[in-house]
PDB file of C-alpha atoms in Angstrom:
ATOM      1  CA  UNK A  27     -27.723 -12.990  14.109  1.00 78.00           C
ATOM      2  CA  UNK A  28     -31.369 -14.033  13.436  1.00 80.00           C
ATOM      3  CA  UNK A  29     -30.662 -17.022  10.983  1.00 84.00           C
ATOM      4  CA  UNK A  30     -33.827 -18.114  10.413  1.00 84.00           C
ATOM      5  CA  UNK A  31     -34.640 -14.435   8.567  1.00 87.00           C
ATOM      6  CA  UNK A  32     -32.001 -14.641   6.319  1.00 88.00           C
ATOM      7  CA  UNK A  33     -32.741 -18.362   5.711  1.00 88.00           C
ATOM      8  CA  UNK A  34     -36.401 -17.225   4.493  1.00 89.00           C
ATOM      9  CA  UNK A  35     -35.307 -14.539   2.587  1.00 90.00           C
ATOM     10  CA  UNK A  36     -32.810 -16.819   0.520  1.00 93.00           C
ATOM     11  CA  UNK A  37     -36.183 -19.012   0.285  1.00 93.00           C
ATOM     12  CA  UNK A  38     -38.160 -16.392  -1.412  1.00 92.00           C
ATOM     13  CA  UNK A  39     -35.133 -15.624  -3.691  1.00 94.00           C
ATOM     14  CA  UNK A  40     -34.179 -19.454  -4.856  1.00 94.00           C
ATOM     15  CA  UNK A  41     -37.789 -19.683  -5.466  1.00 95.00           C
ATOM     16  CA  UNK A  42     -38.683 -17.119  -7.163  1.00 95.00           C
ATOM     17  CA  UNK A  43     -35.243 -17.967 -10.041  1.00 94.00           C
ATOM     18  CA  UNK A  44     -37.077 -21.294 -10.139  1.00 94.00           C
ATOM     19  CA  UNK A  45     -39.767 -20.090 -11.112  1.00 95.00           C
ATOM     20  CA  UNK A  46     -38.081 -17.637 -13.913  1.00 94.00           C
ATOM     21  CA  UNK A  47     -36.755 -21.127 -14.900  1.00 93.00           C
ATOM     22  CA  UNK A  48     -40.229 -22.496 -15.595  1.00 94.00           C
ATOM     23  CA  UNK A  49     -40.592 -20.096 -19.156  1.00 94.00           C
ATOM     24  CA  UNK A  50     -36.926 -21.540 -20.529  1.00 91.00           C
ATOM     25  CA  UNK A  51     -38.346 -25.192 -19.782  1.00 92.00           C
ATOM     26  CA  UNK A  52     -41.590 -24.629 -21.562  1.00 93.00           C
ATOM     27  CA  UNK A  53     -39.829 -23.251 -24.601  1.00 92.00           C
ATOM     28  CA  UNK A  54     -37.422 -26.218 -24.508  1.00 89.00           C
ATOM     29  CA  UNK A  55     -40.367 -28.490 -24.647  1.00 91.00           C
ATOM     30  CA  UNK A  56     -41.972 -26.954 -27.166  1.00 91.00           C
ATOM     31  CA  UNK A  57     -38.470 -26.486 -29.587  1.00 87.00           C
ATOM     32  CA  UNK A  58     -37.853 -30.646 -28.739  1.00 82.00           C
ATOM     33  CA  UNK A  59     -33.871 -29.423 -27.248  1.00 77.00           C
ATOM     34  CA  UNK A  60     -31.752 -31.600 -25.457  1.00 77.00           C
ATOM     35  CA  UNK A  61     -32.282 -29.121 -22.126  1.00 85.00           C
ATOM     36  CA  UNK A  62     -35.914 -30.234 -21.153  1.00 90.00           C
ATOM     37  CA  UNK A  63     -33.308 -32.609 -18.646  1.00 90.00           C
ATOM     38  CA  UNK A  64     -30.873 -29.351 -17.266  1.00 90.00           C
ATOM     39  CA  UNK A  65     -33.986 -26.939 -16.565  1.00 92.00           C
ATOM     40  CA  UNK A  66     -36.393 -29.682 -15.316  1.00 93.00           C
ATOM     41  CA  UNK A  67     -33.372 -30.506 -12.269  1.00 93.00           C
ATOM     42  CA  UNK A  68     -32.852 -27.175 -12.041  1.00 94.00           C
ATOM     43  CA  UNK A  69     -36.337 -26.166 -11.138  1.00 95.00           C
ATOM     44  CA  UNK A  70     -36.385 -29.354  -9.617  1.00 95.00           C
ATOM     45  CA  UNK A  71     -33.167 -28.742  -7.082  1.00 94.00           C
ATOM     46  CA  UNK A  72     -34.209 -24.955  -6.444  1.00 94.00           C
ATOM     47  CA  UNK A  73     -37.924 -25.592  -5.159  1.00 94.00           C
ATOM     48  CA  UNK A  74     -36.430 -28.745  -3.085  1.00 95.00           C
ATOM     49  CA  UNK A  75     -33.940 -26.332  -1.440  1.00 93.00           C
ATOM     50  CA  UNK A  76     -36.229 -23.256  -0.835  1.00 94.00           C
ATOM     51  CA  UNK A  77     -39.241 -25.629   0.850  1.00 94.00           C
ATOM     52  CA  UNK A  78     -36.488 -27.065   3.111  1.00 93.00           C
ATOM     53  CA  UNK A  79     -35.297 -22.910   3.961  1.00 90.00           C
ATOM     54  CA  UNK A  80     -39.005 -22.095   4.078  1.00 89.00           C
ATOM     55  CA  UNK A  81     -39.433 -24.944   6.621  1.00 89.00           C
ATOM     56  CA  UNK A  82     -36.549 -23.986   8.758  1.00 86.00           C
ATOM     57  CA  UNK A  83     -37.702 -20.443   8.941  1.00 82.00           C
ATOM     58  CA  UNK A  84     -41.281 -21.120   9.535  1.00 78.00           C
ATOM     59  CA  UNK A  85     -41.868 -18.182  11.890  1.00 76.00           C
ATOM     60  CA  UNK A  86     -39.507 -15.696  10.632  1.00 68.00           C
ATOM     61  CA  UNK A  87     -40.428 -12.297  10.498  1.00 68.00           C
ATOM     62  CA  UNK A  88     -39.009  -9.853   8.054  1.00 66.00           C
ATOM     63  CA  UNK A  89     -39.719  -7.228  10.301  1.00 71.00           C
ATOM     64  CA  UNK A  90     -36.970  -8.341  12.905  1.00 73.00           C
ATOM     65  CA  UNK A  91     -34.372  -7.894   9.950  1.00 80.00           C
ATOM     66  CA  UNK A  92     -32.057  -5.954  11.468  1.00 83.00           C
ATOM     67  CA  UNK A  93     -28.431  -4.516   9.395  1.00 88.00           C
ATOM     68  CA  UNK A  94     -26.531  -7.622  10.129  1.00 90.00           C
ATOM     69  CA  UNK A  95     -29.111  -9.786   8.463  1.00 87.00           C
ATOM     70  CA  UNK A  96     -29.853  -7.833   5.282  1.00 89.00           C
ATOM     71  CA  UNK A  97     -26.153  -7.528   4.268  1.00 93.00           C
ATOM     72  CA  UNK A  98     -25.818 -11.348   5.325  1.00 92.00           C
ATOM     73  CA  UNK A  99     -29.092 -11.741   2.767  1.00 91.00           C
ATOM     74  CA  UNK A 100     -27.893  -9.898   0.017  1.00 93.00           C
ATOM     75  CA  UNK A 101     -24.246 -11.723   0.086  1.00 94.00           C
ATOM     76  CA  UNK A 102     -25.837 -15.289   0.128  1.00 94.00           C
ATOM     77  CA  UNK A 103     -28.412 -14.171  -2.496  1.00 94.00           C
ATOM     78  CA  UNK A 104     -26.157 -13.534  -5.093  1.00 93.00           C
ATOM     79  CA  UNK A 105     -24.192 -16.798  -4.229  1.00 93.00           C
ATOM     80  CA  UNK A 106     -27.123 -18.855  -4.414  1.00 93.00           C
ATOM     81  CA  UNK A 107     -28.265 -17.008  -7.064  1.00 92.00           C
ATOM     82  CA  UNK A 108     -25.514 -17.837  -9.135  1.00 93.00           C
ATOM     83  CA  UNK A 109     -25.245 -21.437  -7.908  1.00 93.00           C
ATOM     84  CA  UNK A 110     -28.987 -21.809  -9.177  1.00 93.00           C
ATOM     85  CA  UNK A 111     -28.004 -19.696 -12.531  1.00 91.00           C
ATOM     86  CA  UNK A 112     -25.134 -22.470 -13.125  1.00 92.00           C
ATOM     87  CA  UNK A 113     -26.899 -25.509 -12.823  1.00 91.00           C
ATOM     88  CA  UNK A 114     -28.384 -25.315 -16.744  1.00 90.00           C
ATOM     89  CA  UNK A 115     -25.316 -24.625 -17.835  1.00 90.00           C
ATOM     90  CA  UNK A 116     -23.391 -27.730 -16.017  1.00 90.00           C
ATOM     91  CA  UNK A 117     -26.444 -30.244 -16.059  1.00 89.00           C
ATOM     92  CA  UNK A 118     -26.728 -29.276 -20.266  1.00 87.00           C
ATOM     93  CA  UNK A 119     -22.934 -29.927 -20.633  1.00 84.00           C
ATOM     94  CA  UNK A 120     -22.463 -26.631 -22.439  1.00 86.00           C
ATOM     95  CA  UNK A 121     -19.227 -25.968 -20.000  1.00 87.00           C
ATOM     96  CA  UNK A 122     -16.547 -28.869 -18.939  1.00 86.00           C
ATOM     97  CA  UNK A 123     -17.193 -28.129 -15.336  1.00 90.00           C
ATOM     98  CA  UNK A 124     -18.574 -26.894 -12.577  1.00 92.00           C
ATOM     99  CA  UNK A 125     -16.367 -23.807 -11.677  1.00 90.00           C
ATOM    100  CA  UNK A 126     -17.131 -22.529 -15.395  1.00 90.00           C
ATOM    101  CA  UNK A 127     -20.592 -22.866 -15.188  1.00 90.00           C
ATOM    102  CA  UNK A 128     -20.851 -21.116 -11.881  1.00 92.00           C
ATOM    103  CA  UNK A 129     -18.255 -18.139 -13.056  1.00 92.00           C
ATOM    104  CA  UNK A 130     -20.786 -18.239 -16.214  1.00 86.00           C
ATOM    105  CA  UNK A 131     -23.452 -17.892 -13.784  1.00 89.00           C
ATOM    106  CA  UNK A 132     -21.549 -15.109 -11.929  1.00 89.00           C
ATOM    107  CA  UNK A 133     -19.788 -12.747 -13.968  1.00 86.00           C
ATOM    108  CA  UNK A 134     -23.712 -12.661 -16.048  1.00 71.00           C
TER     109      UNK A 134
END
């Protein structure tokens, strides 16, 4: 299995989710809510993770992705997207523990 291709795919997914969290951050700043820190940390952690994966998968080409890599990429994208989505719940203090935040993000 070509892990660099999977890592590149995951980097793009995590970065897009981080970019989508900018709008709630702007809204929290505008409204003066206490969610600012939760969204800012979530964006920072997601971006840092994404940049790390992009550096790891520097020369990976998407055209080399096979069926095995595609299945791994989709399964891992679901796990990482849920993790990225649970960070605002957990860091904002809306749930009592990390498992509950992860379940909320994964279940939709």
